[in-house]
Short mmCIF file of C-alpha atoms in Angstrom, two decimals:
data_model
loop_
_atom_site.label_atom_id
_atom_site.label_comp_id
_atom_site.label_asym_id
_atom_site.label_seq_id
_atom_site.Cartn_x
_atom_site.Cartn_y
_atom_site.Cartn_z
CA MET A 1 85.65 100.81 81.72
CA PRO A 2 86.28 104.89 82.32
CA VAL A 3 89.82 105.41 82.85
CA LEU A 4 90.82 108.40 84.78
CA GLY A 5 94.10 109.67 85.27
CA ILE A 6 94.84 112.34 88.07
CA CYS A 7 98.26 113.93 87.66
CA TYR A 8 101.29 111.62 87.59
CA GLY A 9 98.18 109.08 86.42
CA VAL A 10 97.26 110.99 83.78
CA GLN A 11 101.60 111.46 82.36
CA LEU A 12 101.40 108.21 83.10
CA PHE A 13 98.94 107.20 80.59
CA ALA A 14 99.82 109.81 78.59
CA GLN A 15 103.70 108.05 78.25
CA PHE A 16 102.49 104.89 77.72
CA LEU A 17 100.02 105.57 75.02
CA GLY A 18 102.96 107.36 72.78
CA GLY A 19 102.61 110.83 74.58
CA LYS A 20 105.66 113.13 75.68
CA VAL A 21 106.04 114.08 79.29
CA GLU A 22 108.98 117.12 80.23
CA LYS A 23 109.74 118.72 83.45
CA GLY A 24 107.75 122.50 82.94
CA THR A 25 109.21 125.66 82.74
CA LYS A 26 107.65 126.23 86.07
CA ARG A 27 106.59 124.25 88.97
CA GLU A 28 102.33 124.53 89.25
CA TYR A 29 101.78 124.41 92.82
CA GLY A 30 98.25 125.64 94.93
CA LYS A 31 96.00 127.25 93.06
CA GLY A 32 95.50 128.18 89.74
CA ALA A 33 93.05 128.81 86.52
CA LEU A 34 91.38 126.43 84.62
CA THR A 35 89.51 127.71 81.49
CA VAL A 36 87.94 124.81 79.47
CA LYS A 37 87.90 125.28 75.89
CA ASP A 38 86.01 121.78 75.50
CA ALA A 39 82.29 121.89 77.22
CA SER A 40 80.95 118.72 75.68
CA CYS A 41 83.72 116.99 78.21
CA ALA A 42 81.41 114.36 80.71
CA LEU A 43 84.38 116.07 83.04
CA PHE A 44 83.01 119.58 82.45
CA ARG A 45 79.49 119.39 81.73
CA ASN A 46 77.32 122.17 83.81
CA LEU A 47 80.47 123.75 85.50
CA PRO A 48 81.87 127.44 84.30
CA GLU A 49 84.04 128.23 81.01
CA THR A 50 87.24 128.63 83.67
CA LEU A 51 87.52 127.52 87.03
CA GLN A 52 90.10 127.67 90.26
CA VAL A 53 91.84 124.53 91.06
CA TRP A 54 94.48 123.27 92.90
CA ASN A 55 98.16 122.14 91.33
CA SER A 56 101.21 119.86 92.54
CA HIS A 57 103.23 119.13 89.93
CA GLY A 58 106.97 120.01 88.20
CA ASP A 59 106.16 118.53 85.06
CA LYS A 60 103.76 117.97 83.00
CA LEU A 61 103.37 117.23 79.34
CA THR A 62 104.06 118.18 76.10
CA LYS A 63 103.08 115.78 73.28
CA LEU A 64 99.71 114.09 73.00
CA PRO A 65 98.87 110.46 73.04
CA ARG A 66 97.23 109.27 69.07
CA ASP A 67 93.45 110.49 69.10
CA PHE A 68 93.35 112.76 72.43
CA LYS A 69 92.48 116.37 72.45
CA PRO A 70 92.90 119.22 75.12
CA VAL A 71 89.74 119.62 76.79
CA ALA A 72 91.05 122.83 78.93
CA VAL A 73 94.56 124.64 80.16
CA THR A 74 96.36 126.37 82.84
CA GLU A 75 98.74 129.16 81.73
CA ASN A 76 101.65 126.74 81.98
CA SER A 77 100.08 123.44 81.40
CA GLU A 78 97.86 123.25 77.03
CA TYR A 79 97.01 119.58 78.19
CA ALA A 80 95.70 120.65 81.52
CA ALA A 81 92.99 118.36 80.59
CA ILE A 82 92.47 115.60 78.21
CA GLU A 83 90.42 113.24 76.53
CA ASN A 84 90.26 110.17 74.06
CA ARG A 85 86.20 109.84 73.92
CA ALA A 86 86.01 106.94 72.14
CA ARG A 87 88.37 104.61 73.73
CA LYS A 88 86.83 106.49 77.14
CA PHE A 89 90.01 107.79 78.57
CA PHE A 90 90.23 111.42 80.49
CA GLY A 91 93.23 112.72 82.07
CA LEU A 92 93.80 115.99 83.86
CA GLN A 93 96.85 117.59 85.67
CA PHE A 94 95.10 119.07 88.54
CA HIS A 95 93.85 117.67 91.62
CA PRO A 96 89.78 117.57 91.40
CA GLU A 97 89.39 115.29 94.78
CA VAL A 98 90.90 117.80 97.03
CA VAL A 99 88.36 121.20 98.57
CA HIS A 100 90.85 123.91 97.34
CA THR A 101 89.59 122.37 93.87
CA ARG A 102 85.95 124.31 94.05
CA ALA A 103 83.81 122.79 91.25
CA ALA A 104 85.34 119.31 92.74
CA GLY A 105 84.50 120.31 96.34
CA ASN A 106 80.49 120.18 95.79
CA HIS A 107 80.51 116.60 94.27
CA ARG A 108 76.92 116.71 93.00
CA GLN A 109 78.44 118.84 90.30
CA PHE A 110 80.57 116.23 89.61
CA ARG A 111 78.15 113.38 89.13
CA PRO A 112 78.52 113.46 84.93
CA TRP A 113 81.44 111.91 85.83
CA ARG A 114 79.61 108.66 87.40
CA LEU A 115 83.08 107.73 89.78
CA TRP A 116 82.59 105.20 92.32
CA LEU A 117 85.37 106.80 94.31
CA TRP A 118 83.39 110.14 95.33
CA GLN A 119 80.29 107.65 95.14
CA ASN A 120 81.58 105.15 97.32
CA TRP A 121 84.99 105.68 99.34
CA THR A 122 84.95 106.33 103.17
CA MET A 123 87.58 106.44 105.54
CA ARG A 124 86.12 104.49 107.51
CA ASN A 125 86.18 102.23 104.66
CA TYR A 126 89.67 102.15 103.82
CA VAL A 127 90.70 101.89 107.26
CA GLU A 128 88.41 98.69 107.97
CA ARG A 129 90.14 97.16 104.60
CA ALA A 130 94.23 97.97 105.83
CA VAL A 131 93.03 96.22 109.20
CA GLU A 132 92.02 93.03 107.29
CA GLU A 133 95.17 93.08 105.21
CA ILE A 134 97.45 94.01 108.22
CA ARG A 135 95.40 91.24 110.64
CA THR A 136 96.24 88.70 107.47
CA ARG A 137 99.25 89.24 106.26
CA VAL A 138 100.83 89.07 109.75
CA GLY A 139 98.59 86.62 111.85
CA THR A 140 100.89 85.93 114.99
CA GLU A 141 104.39 86.69 114.45
CA LYS A 142 105.39 90.21 116.45
CA VAL A 143 106.52 93.87 114.37
CA ILE A 144 109.06 96.37 114.82
CA LEU A 145 107.80 99.97 113.85
CA GLY A 146 110.49 102.99 113.11
CA LEU A 147 108.34 105.48 114.29
CA SER A 148 109.61 109.00 113.36
CA GLY A 149 106.69 111.01 114.35
CA GLY A 150 105.92 112.22 110.67
CA VAL A 151 102.80 111.83 109.45
CA ASP A 152 103.48 108.37 107.66
CA SER A 153 105.11 106.57 110.62
CA SER A 154 102.43 107.16 112.90
CA VAL A 155 100.12 106.39 110.19
CA ALA A 156 100.96 103.24 110.33
CA ALA A 157 101.73 102.97 113.88
CA ALA A 158 97.86 103.49 114.41
CA LEU A 159 97.23 101.50 111.79
CA LEU A 160 98.81 97.98 113.11
CA HIS A 161 98.04 99.19 116.87
CA LYS A 162 94.84 99.07 115.70
CA ALA A 163 95.25 95.52 113.57
CA ILE A 164 97.69 93.95 115.89
CA GLY A 165 97.74 95.45 119.30
CA GLY A 166 100.54 94.09 121.59
CA GLN A 167 102.18 92.67 118.59
CA LEU A 168 103.06 95.64 117.56
CA THR A 169 107.01 97.58 119.32
CA CYS A 170 107.46 100.89 118.24
CA ILE A 171 110.42 102.57 118.43
CA PHE A 172 110.58 106.66 118.47
CA VAL A 173 113.79 107.64 116.65
CA ASN A 174 114.08 111.87 118.14
CA ASN A 175 116.57 112.63 115.21
CA GLY A 176 116.74 116.46 117.12
CA LEU A 177 115.14 118.00 114.37
CA LEU A 178 111.95 118.01 115.60
CA ARG A 179 109.34 120.82 116.90
CA GLY A 180 109.10 121.75 120.31
CA ARG A 181 108.12 119.78 122.65
CA GLU A 182 107.28 116.93 119.63
CA ALA A 183 109.06 114.42 121.09
CA GLU A 184 107.71 114.76 124.22
CA VAL A 185 104.03 114.73 122.26
CA VAL A 186 104.45 111.45 120.26
CA ARG A 187 105.50 109.31 123.11
CA GLU A 188 102.42 110.32 124.91
CA VAL A 189 100.56 109.91 122.62
CA PHE A 190 101.63 106.43 121.38
CA GLY A 191 103.03 104.95 124.99
CA ARG A 192 100.53 106.40 127.81
CA HIS A 193 97.32 107.36 125.35
CA PHE A 194 97.64 104.24 122.97
CA LYS A 195 99.67 101.92 125.04
CA ILE A 196 101.43 100.59 122.84
CA LYS A 197 105.41 99.32 123.56
CA LEU A 198 107.26 102.33 122.80
CA GLN A 199 111.07 101.92 122.98
CA TYR A 200 112.27 105.74 122.88
CA GLU A 201 116.37 106.55 121.29
CA ASP A 202 116.98 110.15 121.56
CA ALA A 203 119.76 109.89 118.68
CA ALA A 204 119.64 114.29 118.31
CA LYS A 205 123.15 114.53 119.12
CA LEU A 206 124.05 112.68 116.62
CA PHE A 207 122.03 113.58 113.82
CA LEU A 208 122.82 117.18 114.61
CA LYS A 209 126.49 116.08 114.17
CA ARG A 210 126.44 114.59 111.41
CA LEU A 211 124.60 117.74 109.41
CA LYS A 212 127.04 120.38 111.27
CA GLY A 213 128.17 122.32 108.38
CA VAL A 214 125.96 120.59 105.81
CA THR A 215 123.45 123.09 103.45
CA GLU A 216 122.97 120.97 100.69
CA PRO A 217 119.26 119.78 100.97
CA GLU A 218 119.17 116.86 99.13
CA ARG A 219 122.60 116.00 100.76
CA LYS A 220 121.44 117.00 104.35
CA ARG A 221 118.03 114.49 103.27
CA LYS A 222 120.08 111.23 102.76
CA ILE A 223 122.11 112.47 106.13
CA ILE A 224 118.62 112.32 107.71
CA GLY A 225 117.52 109.48 105.62
CA ARG A 226 120.68 107.21 107.30
CA THR A 227 121.46 108.04 110.30
CA PHE A 228 117.95 106.95 110.84
CA ILE A 229 118.16 104.19 108.90
CA GLU A 230 120.77 102.58 111.48
CA VAL A 231 119.58 103.52 114.75
CA PHE A 232 116.11 102.01 114.36
CA GLN A 233 118.73 99.27 113.10
CA ASN A 234 120.36 99.05 115.81
CA ALA A 235 117.94 99.03 118.40
CA ALA A 236 115.56 96.92 115.84
CA GLY A 237 118.54 94.13 116.66
CA GLY A 238 118.63 94.57 119.86
CA ARG A 239 115.74 94.11 121.00
CA ALA A 240 114.68 91.63 118.58
CA ARG A 241 117.39 89.13 120.07
CA ARG A 242 116.44 89.57 123.80
CA ASN A 243 112.10 89.72 123.20
CA PHE A 244 111.70 88.43 119.46
CA SER A 245 111.95 84.48 117.56
CA ARG A 246 113.55 84.57 114.10
CA ARG A 247 110.48 85.86 112.36
CA GLU A 248 109.88 89.52 113.21
CA ARG A 249 109.23 92.20 110.54
CA PHE A 250 110.82 94.75 110.35
CA ILE A 251 108.98 97.92 108.40
CA PRO A 252 111.56 100.96 109.20
CA THR A 253 109.07 103.98 107.89
#
């Protein structure tokens, strides 16, 4: 079976197979130019010699595993695409699955890859599978979700609600760092529109107090993360004591 590693995927399998991954001299993020060096590779047949691709990485391959060869390069990486044709191992440092990689935007050009992903994967299939897995895992138990208003926790809330309905309670923690009216929008969408059980915790003053005078980004991130968990756990603990059995599941995201 062919194996394709994309971005971190190619770094991961290359490292395990004896190659080397190191921090690049500069980060490649956004549009880039890929130059194909071996058009006989199954990944690039019938494609132009130069392609616009989308990158998002800071590390890169600096040594290939045994019996691998480079098939495409960028200005920052001489191993932007690699292969071991005999073993059917292929690797791409760029992201072919996004529309910003123009050739991948037209999937017909990538049919030589014969990837199950593009032939069968749809968002509808993912949602249906995720909902089924959630229902199986949760059963009749109740779930408390920590909601920040960001993409991850919002998607988690929507999927959980679709899967288990009234078994879900969301605790929305306002950290005071949201966009204008965002807290109001989150309460409107999840509380009044989806009719999810929503507990609102306005902790803006606490977050801003702890962030006062802090300028280092990583320290800010850790303060925000720890404070969110603290506020969520305090709110969830009180709600669990009031309304939940001893078998509640806590899913802070």
